[in-house]
Short mmCIF file of C-alpha atoms and ligand atoms in Angstrom, two decimals:
data_model
loop_
_atom_site.label_atom_id
_atom_site.label_comp_id
_atom_site.label_asym_id
_atom_site.label_seq_id
_atom_site.Cartn_x
_atom_site.Cartn_y
_atom_site.Cartn_z
CA UNK A 1 82.45 43.89 110.71
CA UNK A 2 81.36 47.30 109.45
CA UNK A 3 82.86 48.21 106.08
CA UNK A 4 84.56 51.66 105.94
CA UNK A 5 82.36 54.20 104.17
CA UNK A 6 83.55 54.80 100.59
CA UNK A 7 85.60 57.97 100.39
CA UNK A 8 84.54 60.51 97.79
CA UNK A 9 87.39 60.88 95.32
CA UNK A 10 88.77 64.32 94.53
CA UNK A 11 89.11 65.19 90.87
CA UNK A 12 92.63 64.68 89.52
CA UNK A 13 92.49 68.01 87.72
CA UNK A 14 90.34 71.11 87.86
CA UNK A 15 89.64 73.41 84.94
CA UNK A 16 90.15 77.07 85.80
CA UNK A 17 89.52 79.83 83.31
CA UNK A 18 90.92 83.31 83.95
CA UNK A 19 88.22 85.93 84.45
CA UNK A 20 90.44 88.81 83.36
CA UNK A 21 93.89 90.30 83.18
CA UNK A 22 95.96 92.79 85.23
CA UNK A 23 97.18 95.98 83.61
CA UNK A 24 99.93 97.25 85.88
CA UNK A 25 102.65 99.89 86.16
CA UNK A 26 105.16 96.98 86.32
CA UNK A 27 106.11 95.63 82.87
CA UNK A 28 108.88 93.48 84.39
CA UNK A 29 109.56 91.72 87.69
CA UNK A 30 112.47 93.79 89.01
CA UNK A 31 111.05 96.56 91.21
CA UNK A 32 107.71 94.90 91.99
CA UNK A 33 107.13 95.03 95.76
CA UNK A 34 107.37 91.64 97.47
CA UNK A 35 103.87 91.96 98.94
CA UNK A 36 100.81 94.17 98.33
CA UNK A 37 100.29 97.37 100.31
CA UNK A 38 104.01 98.16 100.64
CA UNK A 39 103.89 100.63 97.75
CA UNK A 40 100.50 102.38 97.99
CA UNK A 41 101.10 104.39 94.76
CA UNK A 42 101.64 101.25 92.65
CA UNK A 43 98.47 101.10 90.60
CA UNK A 44 96.82 98.99 87.97
CA UNK A 45 93.51 97.85 86.57
CA UNK A 46 91.71 94.52 86.51
CA UNK A 47 90.16 94.15 83.07
CA UNK A 48 87.44 91.52 83.16
CA UNK A 49 86.98 89.42 80.03
CA UNK A 50 83.82 89.77 77.95
CA UNK A 51 82.39 86.42 79.08
CA UNK A 52 82.11 87.80 82.66
CA UNK A 53 78.77 89.59 82.84
CA UNK A 54 79.25 93.17 84.03
CA UNK A 55 76.61 92.79 86.78
CA UNK A 56 79.06 90.39 88.49
CA UNK A 57 80.58 93.60 89.89
CA UNK A 58 77.35 94.94 91.39
CA UNK A 59 77.91 95.98 95.03
CA UNK A 60 81.72 95.78 94.93
CA UNK A 61 82.02 99.57 95.23
CA UNK A 62 80.86 99.28 98.88
CA UNK A 63 84.21 97.74 99.83
CA UNK A 64 87.58 99.46 100.16
CA UNK A 65 89.79 96.41 99.46
CA UNK A 66 89.75 93.33 97.33
CA UNK A 67 91.39 89.90 97.31
CA UNK A 68 92.84 89.15 93.90
CA UNK A 69 93.59 85.50 93.10
CA UNK A 70 95.88 85.15 90.15
CA UNK A 71 98.40 82.98 88.38
CA UNK A 72 102.12 83.78 88.60
CA UNK A 73 102.18 83.25 84.84
CA UNK A 74 105.86 84.20 84.41
CA UNK A 75 106.87 81.55 86.97
CA UNK A 76 105.26 78.62 85.15
CA UNK A 77 108.10 77.95 82.68
CA UNK A 78 110.63 77.39 85.53
CA UNK A 79 108.38 74.84 87.26
CA UNK A 80 107.83 74.54 91.01
CA UNK A 81 110.18 73.47 93.78
CA UNK A 82 109.36 71.78 97.13
CA UNK A 83 111.92 73.98 98.91
CA UNK A 84 112.61 77.64 98.13
CA UNK A 85 114.86 80.47 99.32
CA UNK A 86 112.67 83.33 100.59
CA UNK A 87 114.24 86.82 100.21
CA UNK A 88 113.31 87.46 103.86
CA UNK A 89 115.88 84.83 104.89
CA UNK A 90 118.56 86.58 102.87
CA UNK A 91 118.10 84.29 99.87
CA UNK A 92 120.46 81.62 101.23
CA UNK A 93 118.26 79.54 103.58
CA UNK A 94 115.57 77.18 102.34
CA UNK A 95 112.05 76.52 103.64
CA UNK A 96 109.24 74.35 102.30
CA UNK A 97 107.36 76.08 99.50
CA UNK A 98 104.15 75.99 101.58
CA UNK A 99 105.94 77.98 104.31
CA UNK A 100 106.59 80.69 101.71
CA UNK A 101 104.79 83.05 99.34
CA UNK A 102 107.08 82.07 96.47
CA UNK A 103 105.69 82.15 92.91
CA UNK A 104 107.39 78.76 92.21
CA UNK A 105 104.53 76.68 93.72
CA UNK A 106 102.59 73.73 92.35
CA UNK A 107 99.66 75.64 90.86
CA UNK A 108 101.47 79.01 90.59
CA UNK A 109 98.55 80.55 92.50
CA UNK A 110 98.98 83.98 94.08
CA UNK A 111 96.68 86.14 96.18
CA UNK A 112 96.99 89.81 97.10
CA UNK A 113 94.85 92.30 99.01
CA UNK A 114 94.66 95.53 97.02
CA UNK A 115 92.86 98.85 97.48
CA UNK A 116 89.81 99.47 95.30
CA UNK A 117 90.25 102.88 93.67
CA UNK A 118 87.23 102.73 91.39
CA UNK A 119 84.77 100.28 89.87
CA UNK A 120 83.60 100.86 86.29
CA UNK A 121 80.87 98.26 86.08
CA UNK A 122 79.79 99.09 82.53
CA UNK A 123 83.31 98.52 81.15
CA UNK A 124 84.23 95.63 83.48
CA UNK A 125 87.16 97.52 85.02
CA UNK A 126 88.38 97.76 88.60
CA UNK A 127 91.10 100.32 89.35
CA UNK A 128 93.39 99.04 92.11
CA UNK A 129 96.30 100.32 94.20
CA UNK A 130 99.05 98.93 96.41
CA UNK A 131 99.70 96.12 93.94
CA UNK A 132 102.52 93.57 93.67
CA UNK A 133 101.47 92.32 90.24
CA UNK A 134 103.15 92.10 86.87
CA UNK A 135 101.46 93.57 83.81
CA UNK A 136 99.58 90.80 81.98
CA UNK A 137 98.94 88.64 85.08
CA UNK A 138 95.90 86.36 84.57
CA UNK A 139 93.18 86.92 87.21
CA UNK A 140 91.41 83.81 88.48
CA UNK A 141 88.96 85.28 91.01
CA UNK A 142 88.28 88.38 93.07
CA UNK A 143 86.51 88.73 96.43
CA UNK A 144 85.88 91.63 98.81
CA UNK A 145 88.29 91.90 101.74
CA UNK A 146 86.34 91.60 105.00
CA UNK A 147 88.36 92.98 107.95
CA UNK A 148 86.73 91.09 110.83
CA UNK A 149 87.66 87.74 109.38
CA UNK A 150 90.61 88.49 107.08
CA UNK A 151 92.68 90.57 109.51
CA UNK A 152 94.29 88.61 112.35
CA UNK A 153 96.37 91.10 114.32
CA UNK A 154 97.94 88.55 116.66
CA UNK A 155 98.88 85.93 114.08
CA UNK A 156 102.47 84.62 114.27
CA UNK A 157 104.48 86.12 111.41
CA UNK A 158 107.23 83.48 111.40
CA UNK A 159 110.40 84.56 109.59
CA UNK A 160 108.50 87.33 107.75
CA UNK A 161 107.81 90.36 110.00
CA UNK A 162 107.03 93.64 108.22
CA UNK A 163 110.23 94.73 106.46
CA UNK A 164 111.82 97.96 107.66
CA UNK A 165 114.35 99.72 105.43
CA UNK A 166 115.63 103.21 105.48
CA UNK A 167 117.39 104.80 102.54
CA UNK A 168 117.94 108.45 101.72
CA UNK A 169 116.57 108.82 98.22
CA UNK A 170 117.95 111.62 96.05
CA UNK A 171 116.94 112.70 92.54
CA UNK A 172 119.32 114.42 90.12
CA UNK A 173 117.86 117.71 88.76
CA UNK A 174 117.35 115.91 85.42
CA UNK A 175 115.39 113.01 86.93
CA UNK A 176 113.35 115.36 89.12
CA UNK A 177 112.39 117.31 86.00
CA UNK A 178 111.41 114.10 84.21
CA UNK A 179 109.07 113.24 87.13
CA UNK A 180 107.44 116.68 87.03
CA UNK A 181 106.92 116.37 83.26
CA UNK A 182 105.47 112.86 83.58
CA UNK A 183 103.12 114.00 86.35
CA UNK A 184 101.80 116.89 84.23
CA UNK A 185 101.17 114.53 81.29
CA UNK A 186 99.79 111.48 83.11
CA UNK A 187 98.45 112.65 86.47
CA UNK A 188 100.77 110.21 88.28
CA UNK A 189 103.04 111.21 91.17
CA UNK A 190 106.04 109.43 89.64
CA UNK A 191 108.55 110.74 92.15
CA UNK A 192 106.52 109.45 95.09
CA UNK A 193 106.01 106.08 93.37
CA UNK A 194 109.75 105.69 92.71
CA UNK A 195 110.55 106.67 96.32
CA UNK A 196 108.12 104.07 97.69
CA UNK A 197 109.54 101.33 95.43
CA UNK A 198 113.20 102.08 96.18
CA UNK A 199 112.52 102.31 99.91
CA UNK A 200 111.55 98.60 99.69
CA UNK A 201 115.04 97.74 98.39
CA UNK A 202 114.20 95.81 95.20
CA UNK A 203 117.73 94.37 94.91
CA UNK A 204 117.96 90.55 95.05
CA UNK A 205 118.42 89.32 98.64
CA UNK A 206 121.82 87.77 97.85
CA UNK A 207 123.19 90.69 95.75
CA UNK A 208 123.07 93.90 97.79
CA UNK A 209 125.81 95.53 95.74
CA UNK A 210 126.51 99.27 95.64
CA UNK A 211 126.04 99.84 91.92
CA UNK A 212 123.65 101.16 89.29
CA UNK A 213 120.41 99.28 88.60
CA UNK A 214 117.61 99.80 86.11
CA UNK A 215 113.89 99.16 86.46
CA UNK A 216 110.89 99.82 84.27
CA UNK A 217 107.62 101.53 85.15
CA UNK A 218 105.04 101.75 82.33
CA UNK A 219 107.11 102.86 79.29
CA UNK A 220 109.90 104.40 81.39
CA UNK A 221 113.42 103.18 82.17
CA UNK A 222 114.64 104.35 85.57
CA UNK A 223 118.32 104.12 86.51
CA UNK A 224 119.42 104.47 90.13
CA UNK A 225 122.61 103.95 92.09
CA UNK A 226 123.07 102.55 95.58
CA UNK A 227 125.87 103.99 97.71
CA UNK A 228 125.66 102.59 101.22
CA UNK A 229 122.32 103.88 102.60
CA UNK A 230 121.73 106.44 99.82
CA UNK A 231 120.00 105.82 96.51
CA UNK A 232 120.37 108.36 93.72
CA UNK A 233 117.87 108.33 90.88
CA UNK A 234 120.12 109.24 87.95
CA UNK A 235 118.06 109.02 84.76
CA UNK A 236 114.46 108.55 83.69
CA UNK A 237 114.00 107.87 79.99
CA UNK A 238 111.26 106.52 77.75
CA UNK A 239 111.96 102.91 76.74
CA UNK A 240 112.57 102.48 73.04
CA UNK A 241 109.38 100.97 71.55
N1 SAM B 1 100.95 88.61 97.39
C1 SAM B 1 101.20 87.47 96.51
C2 SAM B 1 101.16 86.18 97.26
O1 SAM B 1 101.54 86.16 98.44
O2 SAM B 1 100.71 85.18 96.70
C3 SAM B 1 102.49 87.63 95.76
C4 SAM B 1 103.75 87.51 96.59
S1 SAM B 1 105.13 87.19 95.57
C5 SAM B 1 106.39 87.01 96.76
C6 SAM B 1 105.39 88.78 94.86
C7 SAM B 1 106.36 88.73 93.72
O3 SAM B 1 105.83 87.93 92.68
C8 SAM B 1 106.58 90.09 93.09
O4 SAM B 1 107.58 90.79 93.76
C9 SAM B 1 106.99 89.72 91.66
O5 SAM B 1 108.40 89.56 91.58
C10 SAM B 1 106.35 88.36 91.44
N2 SAM B 1 105.23 88.39 90.49
C11 SAM B 1 104.18 89.23 90.45
N3 SAM B 1 103.35 88.93 89.43
C12 SAM B 1 103.91 87.85 88.82
C13 SAM B 1 103.54 87.05 87.70
N4 SAM B 1 102.42 87.28 87.01
N5 SAM B 1 104.35 86.02 87.34
C14 SAM B 1 105.49 85.78 88.03
N6 SAM B 1 105.89 86.49 89.09
C15 SAM B 1 105.12 87.51 89.48
#
């Protein structure tokens, strides 16, 4: 009788070394969009580490978008779970972790398509937009996004169709002034960024209370209040350092 061919054995562990780090407008998790592209004005930079030769970026500027593979480093301490509660199911129904995009997964590996806003090859920097990434996120790999193979228009979207929210977003005169001042100092359309973030309803899926919340963007604290379908941005202050 023929003997079965020996199976090649897969390595029990794989060494992966981050190639760089994300610098992002999001210093904490609350407020980060749940997927990339939902908040086009959310920007950041991939800073490649010195051991990555700068000519690794040659040719990247020809592409408009990039896949970023990263580690959900702030999820590691909590460990992973085989079943999770996706926010899209209201936070009270469970699915298998591999039927979700939850950070609490075995290797804490995330991937996001982001817009390339500039490539500074000499300094090993890539400016990116439409991000869903925390400041300090370790980057494992990057690859150009290639529409003909990466975009599948008729794919089944399961329980996660594109979210649609509509809130009226108001700014107090004080918070509007703070946005104008920030824009003149930093060349960032802060008001538009805040609008895009709040329109995504950052509140936890199981706590949609009408109350005041706070989120941070760069070194700013932003306080806003939900009242039914209206959100009022009350205060924008610098965080104490
Ligand atoms: N697009 C990615 C994916 O599908 O793999 C991320 C989706 S995940 C649902 C997005 C959420 O991950 C964000 O809203 C934020 O709360 C969280 N997140 C982003 N960066 C993180 C990090 N470095 N560590 C832990 N959580 C992070």
